[in-house]
Amino acid sequence: MKVYGFLKDVTGASRVTEARRKLIESGSPDNLYHDHIKEVAQELHPDKVEVIVTKVEDVSPTARKFTFQACEGYQLPPFQCGQYVSLDLEIGDTLTTRPYSICSAPYQARSGEAPFFAVTVRNGRPDSGFAANHIYANVKEGDRFTAHLPYGQFYYEPLRDSRHVVALAGGSGITPFASMAEEIAHGRLDIDLTILYGSVSSRDIILEKQLSEIQCEKVKFVNVISGEDDYPGEKGFLNRDLIRKYSKPDSTYFVCGPLPMYEFVKGELDALGVPARRIRMEVFGAPRDVTKAKGYPRETAEGTCRLTVQRGMQEDVIEARISEPLTVALERAGIKNGSRCRSGACGYCRAKLVSGEVFIPSEGDGRRRADKQFGYVHACSTWPLSDCTIRIPIL
């Protein structure tokens, strides 16, 4: 370091300060700085997208397809076939969220003058499907929602999966495969897809018209009907013989449907000797009856318990039903605790279990090993068995 002398050295700081002041004054008053990495990250993974319903159409006697476009000032992020969107819902006094697989193709959200995505919702039984029934019966064109997307890992990965995919679907589990088929048919995904779709009745096949119209050399759509003995096509369940018939030696199997179908199909694939690395299963949501989950310690799930909720310095005591996950109790009490998958997979509703006894189904336990070790739970897949205390983030 060069030494100029005592006076020059000790007054150097003021000279530098004056030089900085002049440079600042000569600069533009506008902030010209751009964090390009942050901008790309926000485009790919926005916190939320305000959307509007632009079309509602029946796609079976019990299911409706809802098309959404981004509201002014927002842009739809890119997604992959098989990912889902989480919608914020206000139903009466309840503020909740629900995940729905995107049934439109990724290219439809990135091209054209009116980019969009779509979901298909099936009307549930009168005593079930709280959110699905509400959407099916009440949502109309012009309604606005706050959407969070994309989420989920149920998509084709070329480094892992075979180019021949056999999709095993049941009920509304057809929706992610509709997205995949559309993308393939328009040359945006280079794989061969065979969809085996199990339905009870040939008169209630969700998205049948759309899937039949986009069949091509690379997309095959096979209905399998379990409730009609005289059906002329494939009948029964998605058993090993049927799976073997439409498979190739190196097929990858994607499975999406209700929990009983998962359990049955997994057994059939195991019987065929399919390795676990060739099986991809979508998360299936919380069980409707937790007492039927493997390992549940009680014959019935009745009654309530006290749930103490800690958020920073605030502490609230609310009522939680033993028959419902912690997330539902929080929503009923108006306490925000972000939820996306509602299946125990994504970890968005992660909470610290301070005290108390809970039950977590093995099928819906997506926690990391460290979370299990240090007492964290995913509220959407955790049922209280006693009075509990949890700590959640401030939202």
Short mmCIF file of C-alpha atoms in Angstrom, two decimals:
data_model
loop_
_atom_site.label_atom_id
_atom_site.label_comp_id
_atom_site.label_asym_id
_atom_site.label_seq_id
_atom_site.Cartn_x
_atom_site.Cartn_y
_atom_site.Cartn_z
CA MET A 1 0.00 0.00 0.00
CA LYS A 2 1.40 3.39 -0.96
CA VAL A 3 1.85 5.96 1.82
CA TYR A 4 1.31 9.60 0.80
CA GLY A 5 1.93 11.22 4.15
CA PHE A 6 0.02 11.83 7.34
CA LEU A 7 -2.29 14.65 6.20
CA LYS A 8 -3.14 13.16 2.84
CA ASP A 9 -3.78 9.73 4.32
CA VAL A 10 -6.09 10.88 7.15
CA THR A 11 -8.11 13.14 4.83
CA GLY A 12 -8.48 10.46 2.16
CA ALA A 13 -11.85 9.29 3.47
CA SER A 14 -13.43 12.72 2.92
CA ARG A 15 -12.12 12.85 -0.64
CA VAL A 16 -13.65 9.43 -1.35
CA THR A 17 -16.95 10.52 0.22
CA GLU A 18 -17.05 13.63 -1.94
CA ALA A 19 -16.28 11.59 -5.07
CA ARG A 20 -19.13 9.19 -4.22
CA ARG A 21 -21.52 12.10 -3.68
CA LYS A 22 -20.73 13.55 -7.10
CA LEU A 23 -21.19 10.19 -8.78
CA ILE A 24 -24.55 9.68 -7.10
CA GLU A 25 -25.74 13.15 -8.10
CA SER A 26 -24.72 12.55 -11.70
CA GLY A 27 -26.63 9.26 -11.88
CA SER A 28 -30.21 8.59 -12.95
CA PRO A 29 -32.95 8.95 -10.29
CA ASP A 30 -34.56 5.78 -11.65
CA ASN A 31 -33.71 2.36 -10.24
CA LEU A 32 -32.18 0.59 -13.21
CA TYR A 33 -31.16 -2.54 -11.26
CA HIS A 34 -32.73 -5.84 -12.28
CA ASP A 35 -32.25 -9.13 -10.48
CA HIS A 36 -32.73 -11.37 -13.50
CA ILE A 37 -32.46 -14.60 -11.51
CA LYS A 38 -35.16 -13.41 -9.12
CA GLU A 39 -37.40 -12.35 -12.01
CA VAL A 40 -37.11 -15.77 -13.66
CA ALA A 41 -37.78 -17.51 -10.34
CA GLN A 42 -40.92 -15.42 -9.78
CA GLU A 43 -42.14 -16.22 -13.28
CA LEU A 44 -41.61 -19.96 -12.82
CA HIS A 45 -42.84 -20.14 -9.22
CA PRO A 46 -45.15 -17.22 -8.41
CA ASP A 47 -46.59 -17.05 -4.90
CA LYS A 48 -50.06 -16.70 -6.40
CA VAL A 49 -51.88 -16.04 -9.67
CA GLU A 50 -55.27 -14.36 -9.75
CA VAL A 51 -57.40 -16.20 -12.32
CA ILE A 52 -60.88 -15.97 -13.81
CA VAL A 53 -63.17 -18.74 -15.03
CA THR A 54 -63.69 -18.35 -18.78
CA LYS A 55 -65.54 -21.57 -19.59
CA VAL A 56 -67.56 -24.27 -17.83
CA GLU A 57 -68.50 -27.46 -19.67
CA ASP A 58 -69.89 -30.87 -18.77
CA VAL A 59 -67.46 -33.68 -19.58
CA SER A 60 -69.58 -36.50 -18.15
CA PRO A 61 -72.93 -36.75 -16.36
CA THR A 62 -71.12 -36.16 -13.05
CA ALA A 63 -68.08 -34.04 -13.96
CA ARG A 64 -67.42 -30.51 -15.19
CA LYS A 65 -64.36 -28.95 -16.74
CA PHE A 66 -63.43 -25.41 -15.65
CA THR A 67 -61.11 -23.30 -17.79
CA PHE A 68 -59.10 -20.47 -16.19
CA GLN A 69 -57.16 -17.54 -17.59
CA ALA A 70 -54.88 -15.16 -15.71
CA CYS A 71 -56.34 -11.83 -14.63
CA GLU A 72 -54.76 -8.58 -15.75
CA GLY A 73 -51.32 -8.12 -14.22
CA TYR A 74 -50.68 -11.84 -13.82
CA GLN A 75 -49.14 -14.52 -16.01
CA LEU A 76 -49.63 -18.27 -15.93
CA PRO A 77 -46.38 -20.05 -15.05
CA PRO A 78 -45.17 -23.06 -17.04
CA PHE A 79 -46.04 -26.50 -15.68
CA GLN A 80 -45.60 -30.15 -16.60
CA CYS A 81 -48.21 -32.77 -17.44
CA GLY A 82 -49.37 -34.30 -14.18
CA GLN A 83 -48.82 -31.31 -11.92
CA TYR A 84 -51.64 -29.68 -9.99
CA VAL A 85 -53.03 -26.29 -9.00
CA SER A 86 -54.20 -25.36 -5.50
CA LEU A 87 -57.24 -23.08 -5.40
CA ASP A 88 -58.17 -20.82 -2.48
CA LEU A 89 -61.86 -21.31 -1.72
CA GLU A 90 -64.36 -19.43 0.40
CA ILE A 91 -67.33 -21.66 1.19
CA GLY A 92 -69.70 -20.08 3.67
CA ASP A 93 -67.57 -19.06 6.66
CA THR A 94 -64.82 -21.52 5.78
CA LEU A 95 -61.60 -20.47 4.05
CA THR A 96 -59.89 -23.52 2.60
CA THR A 97 -57.77 -24.77 -0.29
CA ARG A 98 -58.12 -27.70 -2.65
CA PRO A 99 -55.65 -29.26 -5.12
CA TYR A 100 -56.81 -30.30 -8.59
CA SER A 101 -54.74 -31.98 -11.28
CA ILE A 102 -54.46 -29.84 -14.40
CA CYS A 103 -56.20 -31.59 -17.28
CA SER A 104 -55.11 -29.20 -20.04
CA ALA A 105 -51.72 -29.38 -21.74
CA PRO A 106 -48.72 -27.22 -20.78
CA TYR A 107 -48.46 -25.74 -24.28
CA GLN A 108 -51.98 -24.30 -23.90
CA ALA A 109 -50.78 -22.14 -21.01
CA ARG A 110 -47.82 -20.75 -22.96
CA SER A 111 -49.07 -20.11 -26.49
CA GLY A 112 -51.80 -18.26 -28.32
CA GLU A 113 -53.59 -15.04 -27.50
CA ALA A 114 -55.50 -16.51 -24.56
CA PRO A 115 -53.29 -18.86 -22.50
CA PHE A 116 -55.26 -21.04 -20.10
CA PHE A 117 -55.27 -24.05 -17.85
CA ALA A 118 -58.21 -26.29 -16.94
CA VAL A 119 -59.28 -28.65 -14.17
CA THR A 120 -62.04 -31.22 -14.07
CA VAL A 121 -64.11 -31.61 -10.91
CA ARG A 122 -66.43 -34.51 -10.19
CA ASN A 123 -69.59 -34.05 -8.16
CA GLY A 124 -69.27 -36.07 -4.96
CA ARG A 125 -71.78 -37.96 -2.91
CA PRO A 126 -74.22 -35.82 -0.84
CA ASP A 127 -72.29 -36.53 2.38
CA SER A 128 -68.80 -36.09 0.93
CA GLY A 129 -66.76 -33.95 -1.42
CA PHE A 130 -67.33 -30.70 0.48
CA ALA A 131 -65.29 -28.51 -1.87
CA ALA A 132 -65.86 -30.53 -5.06
CA ASN A 133 -69.63 -30.38 -4.62
CA HIS A 134 -69.47 -26.62 -4.08
CA ILE A 135 -67.35 -26.00 -7.18
CA TYR A 136 -69.45 -28.32 -9.35
CA ALA A 137 -72.73 -26.70 -8.32
CA ASN A 138 -71.81 -23.03 -7.95
CA VAL A 139 -68.76 -21.93 -9.94
CA LYS A 140 -69.61 -20.10 -13.17
CA GLU A 141 -67.96 -18.05 -15.88
CA GLY A 142 -66.59 -14.78 -14.54
CA ASP A 143 -65.81 -16.10 -11.06
CA ARG A 144 -62.36 -15.20 -9.77
CA PHE A 145 -59.97 -17.29 -7.70
CA THR A 146 -56.51 -17.12 -6.21
CA ALA A 147 -54.49 -20.00 -7.64
CA HIS A 148 -51.13 -21.45 -6.63
CA LEU A 149 -49.25 -23.46 -9.26
CA PRO A 150 -47.48 -25.55 -10.31
CA TYR A 151 -47.08 -28.24 -7.66
CA GLY A 152 -46.45 -31.96 -7.64
CA GLN A 153 -43.92 -34.46 -8.96
CA PHE A 154 -46.28 -36.74 -10.87
CA TYR A 155 -44.82 -36.07 -14.31
CA TYR A 156 -42.74 -37.81 -16.93
CA GLU A 157 -38.99 -37.61 -16.40
CA PRO A 158 -36.90 -38.83 -19.39
CA LEU A 159 -33.87 -39.62 -17.25
CA ARG A 160 -35.95 -41.96 -15.11
CA ASP A 161 -38.97 -43.19 -17.08
CA SER A 162 -39.39 -45.43 -20.11
CA ARG A 163 -40.61 -43.95 -23.38
CA HIS A 164 -43.59 -46.31 -23.18
CA VAL A 165 -45.94 -45.22 -20.40
CA VAL A 166 -48.95 -47.21 -19.23
CA ALA A 167 -51.37 -44.97 -17.34
CA LEU A 168 -53.68 -46.72 -14.89
CA ALA A 169 -56.54 -44.39 -14.00
CA GLY A 170 -59.76 -44.54 -12.04
CA GLY A 171 -62.49 -41.93 -11.55
CA SER A 172 -61.21 -38.37 -11.64
CA GLY A 173 -57.68 -39.80 -11.76
CA ILE A 174 -57.95 -39.53 -15.54
CA THR A 175 -57.23 -35.79 -15.45
CA PRO A 176 -53.39 -35.74 -15.38
CA PHE A 177 -53.33 -38.26 -18.24
CA ALA A 178 -55.61 -36.04 -20.32
CA SER A 179 -52.95 -33.35 -20.00
CA MET A 180 -50.25 -35.81 -21.01
CA ALA A 181 -52.24 -37.11 -24.00
CA GLU A 182 -52.94 -33.58 -25.26
CA GLU A 183 -49.26 -32.65 -25.04
CA ILE A 184 -48.22 -35.81 -26.92
CA ALA A 185 -50.84 -35.34 -29.64
CA HIS A 186 -49.52 -31.84 -30.35
CA GLY A 187 -45.92 -32.97 -30.62
CA ARG A 188 -44.71 -31.43 -27.37
CA LEU A 189 -43.96 -34.70 -25.55
CA ASP A 190 -42.25 -37.55 -27.39
CA ILE A 191 -43.45 -40.72 -25.65
CA ASP A 192 -45.96 -43.51 -26.25
CA LEU A 193 -48.94 -43.45 -23.89
CA THR A 194 -51.51 -46.17 -23.26
CA ILE A 195 -54.32 -45.17 -20.88
CA LEU A 196 -56.28 -47.93 -19.13
CA TYR A 197 -59.22 -46.11 -17.58
CA GLY A 198 -61.42 -47.92 -15.11
CA SER A 199 -65.03 -46.76 -14.74
CA VAL A 200 -68.14 -48.34 -13.27
CA SER A 201 -70.48 -47.31 -16.10
CA SER A 202 -69.90 -46.67 -19.78
CA ARG A 203 -72.42 -43.81 -19.48
CA ASP A 204 -70.21 -41.88 -17.06
CA ILE A 205 -66.68 -41.76 -18.47
CA ILE A 206 -64.95 -38.49 -17.62
CA LEU A 207 -63.35 -36.66 -20.57
CA GLU A 208 -64.16 -39.58 -22.90
CA LYS A 209 -64.98 -37.35 -25.89
CA GLN A 210 -61.78 -35.29 -25.58
CA LEU A 211 -59.54 -38.33 -25.13
CA SER A 212 -61.15 -40.24 -27.98
CA GLU A 213 -60.64 -37.30 -30.34
CA ILE A 214 -56.92 -36.94 -29.63
CA GLN A 215 -56.03 -40.61 -30.01
CA CYS A 216 -53.15 -41.02 -32.43
CA GLU A 217 -50.22 -43.30 -33.13
CA LYS A 218 -48.62 -42.38 -29.82
CA VAL A 219 -51.78 -42.17 -27.67
CA LYS A 220 -54.09 -45.14 -27.00
CA PHE A 221 -57.19 -44.84 -24.82
CA VAL A 222 -58.80 -48.03 -23.44
CA ASN A 223 -61.96 -47.97 -21.31
CA VAL A 224 -62.34 -50.72 -18.72
CA ILE A 225 -65.89 -51.03 -17.35
CA SER A 226 -66.53 -52.88 -14.09
CA GLY A 227 -70.31 -52.50 -13.73
CA GLU A 228 -71.68 -53.80 -17.06
CA ASP A 229 -71.38 -57.47 -17.92
CA ASP A 230 -72.54 -56.83 -21.48
CA TYR A 231 -70.02 -54.08 -22.24
CA PRO A 232 -68.36 -54.95 -25.58
CA GLY A 233 -64.88 -53.75 -24.62
CA GLU A 234 -62.56 -54.49 -21.72
CA LYS A 235 -64.44 -55.36 -18.52
CA GLY A 236 -63.66 -55.81 -14.85
CA PHE A 237 -60.83 -54.21 -12.94
CA LEU A 238 -57.30 -53.11 -13.84
CA ASN A 239 -55.85 -56.53 -13.03
CA ARG A 240 -52.51 -58.08 -13.91
CA ASP A 241 -53.80 -59.82 -17.05
CA LEU A 242 -55.13 -56.58 -18.48
CA ILE A 243 -51.99 -54.67 -17.52
CA ARG A 244 -49.78 -57.34 -19.11
CA LYS A 245 -51.86 -57.24 -22.30
CA TYR A 246 -51.16 -53.52 -22.91
CA SER A 247 -47.60 -53.35 -21.59
CA LYS A 248 -44.14 -53.59 -23.06
CA PRO A 249 -41.19 -55.15 -21.19
CA ASP A 250 -39.75 -51.77 -20.21
CA SER A 251 -42.99 -49.87 -19.49
CA THR A 252 -43.26 -47.24 -16.79
CA TYR A 253 -46.58 -47.26 -14.91
CA PHE A 254 -48.31 -44.08 -13.77
CA VAL A 255 -51.19 -44.66 -11.34
CA CYS A 256 -53.85 -42.13 -10.35
CA GLY A 257 -57.22 -42.78 -8.75
CA PRO A 258 -58.96 -43.47 -5.42
CA LEU A 259 -57.12 -45.15 -2.55
CA PRO A 260 -58.75 -48.61 -2.97
CA MET A 261 -57.58 -48.64 -6.59
CA TYR A 262 -54.02 -47.78 -5.53
CA GLU A 263 -53.92 -50.70 -3.14
CA PHE A 264 -55.33 -53.14 -5.70
CA VAL A 265 -53.18 -51.98 -8.62
CA LYS A 266 -50.01 -51.95 -6.51
CA GLY A 267 -50.61 -55.61 -5.66
CA GLU A 268 -51.15 -56.48 -9.32
CA LEU A 269 -47.97 -54.69 -10.39
CA ASP A 270 -46.03 -56.45 -7.64
CA ALA A 271 -47.40 -59.78 -8.88
CA LEU A 272 -46.11 -58.93 -12.36
CA GLY A 273 -42.67 -58.30 -10.92
CA VAL A 274 -42.61 -54.62 -11.86
CA PRO A 275 -39.72 -52.93 -9.98
CA ALA A 276 -40.57 -49.96 -7.77
CA ARG A 277 -38.50 -47.62 -9.97
CA ARG A 278 -41.00 -48.26 -12.80
CA ILE A 279 -44.07 -47.28 -10.74
CA ARG A 280 -45.20 -43.68 -10.28
CA MET A 281 -48.17 -43.00 -7.99
CA GLU A 282 -49.92 -39.69 -7.52
CA VAL A 283 -50.81 -38.54 -4.00
CA PHE A 284 -54.42 -39.40 -3.24
CA GLY A 285 -55.58 -37.03 -0.50
CA ALA A 286 -56.53 -37.64 3.10
CA PRO A 287 -58.56 -40.81 3.82
CA ARG A 288 -62.28 -40.18 4.20
CA ASP A 289 -62.43 -42.56 7.15
CA VAL A 290 -59.18 -42.49 9.12
CA THR A 291 -60.22 -45.51 11.20
CA LYS A 292 -59.73 -47.67 8.11
CA ALA A 293 -56.12 -46.56 7.70
CA LYS A 294 -53.51 -49.15 8.50
CA GLY A 295 -52.34 -48.85 12.10
CA TYR A 296 -55.07 -46.53 13.35
CA PRO A 297 -55.21 -47.18 17.12
CA ARG A 298 -58.95 -46.83 17.66
CA GLU A 299 -62.11 -48.51 16.39
CA THR A 300 -63.90 -45.17 16.03
CA ALA A 301 -62.79 -41.58 15.49
CA GLU A 302 -65.38 -39.62 17.42
CA GLY A 303 -65.32 -36.68 19.77
CA THR A 304 -63.15 -33.60 19.98
CA CYS A 305 -59.97 -32.45 21.70
CA ARG A 306 -58.28 -29.16 22.57
CA LEU A 307 -55.76 -27.92 20.04
CA THR A 308 -53.38 -25.19 21.24
CA VAL A 309 -51.92 -23.27 18.31
CA GLN A 310 -48.77 -21.20 18.80
CA ARG A 311 -47.85 -18.48 16.29
CA GLY A 312 -44.95 -16.34 17.42
CA MET A 313 -46.09 -14.78 20.73
CA GLN A 314 -49.76 -15.55 20.06
CA GLU A 315 -51.45 -18.66 21.42
CA ASP A 316 -54.99 -19.81 20.61
CA VAL A 317 -56.95 -22.78 21.91
CA ILE A 318 -59.44 -24.23 19.45
CA GLU A 319 -61.57 -27.34 19.10
CA ALA A 320 -60.34 -30.14 16.84
CA ARG A 321 -62.35 -33.14 15.76
CA ILE A 322 -60.62 -36.47 16.11
CA SER A 323 -62.14 -37.53 12.78
CA GLU A 324 -60.46 -34.73 10.80
CA PRO A 325 -56.89 -33.62 10.06
CA LEU A 326 -55.39 -30.69 11.95
CA THR A 327 -55.57 -28.53 8.81
CA VAL A 328 -59.37 -28.72 8.83
CA ALA A 329 -59.50 -27.64 12.48
CA LEU A 330 -57.26 -24.66 11.71
CA GLU A 331 -59.39 -23.64 8.73
CA ARG A 332 -62.59 -23.92 10.72
CA ALA A 333 -61.11 -21.60 13.36
CA GLY A 334 -59.97 -19.09 10.72
CA ILE A 335 -56.27 -19.68 11.39
CA LYS A 336 -54.07 -19.48 8.29
CA ASN A 337 -51.76 -22.42 7.74
CA GLY A 338 -50.87 -22.75 4.06
CA SER A 339 -51.91 -26.01 2.48
CA ARG A 340 -51.38 -27.19 -1.09
CA CYS A 341 -51.46 -30.96 -1.69
CA ARG A 342 -53.64 -31.93 1.32
CA SER A 343 -52.04 -35.37 1.07
CA GLY A 344 -49.02 -35.06 3.35
CA ALA A 345 -46.59 -34.78 0.45
CA CYS A 346 -45.56 -31.19 -0.22
CA GLY A 347 -44.82 -30.01 3.33
CA TYR A 348 -46.43 -26.61 2.84
CA CYS A 349 -48.48 -27.04 6.06
CA ARG A 350 -45.51 -28.24 8.14
CA ALA A 351 -45.95 -27.69 11.89
CA LYS A 352 -44.04 -28.49 15.06
CA LEU A 353 -45.81 -30.92 17.37
CA VAL A 354 -45.00 -29.51 20.81
CA SER A 355 -47.08 -31.97 22.81
CA GLY A 356 -49.86 -34.51 22.45
CA GLU A 357 -50.56 -37.73 20.58
CA VAL A 358 -51.39 -37.84 16.86
CA PHE A 359 -51.88 -40.39 14.09
CA ILE A 360 -50.22 -40.12 10.67
CA PRO A 361 -51.17 -42.74 8.03
CA SER A 362 -48.13 -44.39 6.51
CA GLU A 363 -49.59 -43.82 3.01
CA GLY A 364 -49.73 -40.06 3.61
CA ASP A 365 -46.51 -39.53 5.50
CA GLY A 366 -44.31 -37.45 3.22
CA ARG A 367 -42.11 -36.04 5.97
CA ARG A 368 -38.36 -35.91 5.73
CA ARG A 369 -36.36 -38.12 8.08
CA ALA A 370 -35.21 -35.08 10.07
CA ASP A 371 -38.80 -33.90 10.55
CA LYS A 372 -39.77 -37.26 11.97
CA GLN A 373 -36.78 -37.16 14.31
CA PHE A 374 -37.45 -33.64 15.62
CA GLY A 375 -41.23 -33.84 15.92
CA TYR A 376 -42.58 -32.02 12.88
CA VAL A 377 -45.82 -33.04 11.15
CA HIS A 378 -47.75 -32.14 8.01
CA ALA A 379 -51.04 -30.79 9.37
CA CYS A 380 -53.11 -31.95 6.39
CA SER A 381 -52.27 -35.62 7.07
CA THR A 382 -52.17 -35.59 10.87
CA TRP A 383 -55.12 -36.60 13.08
CA PRO A 384 -55.25 -35.68 16.80
CA LEU A 385 -55.70 -38.50 19.31
CA SER A 386 -55.48 -36.30 22.42
CA ASP A 387 -55.19 -32.66 23.40
CA CYS A 388 -52.29 -31.27 21.37
CA THR A 389 -50.09 -28.22 21.05
CA ILE A 390 -48.59 -27.27 17.71
CA ARG A 391 -46.43 -24.39 16.52
CA ILE A 392 -47.03 -22.97 13.03
CA PRO A 393 -45.50 -20.11 11.01
CA ILE A 394 -47.06 -16.65 11.06
CA LEU A 395 -48.79 -16.09 7.70
#
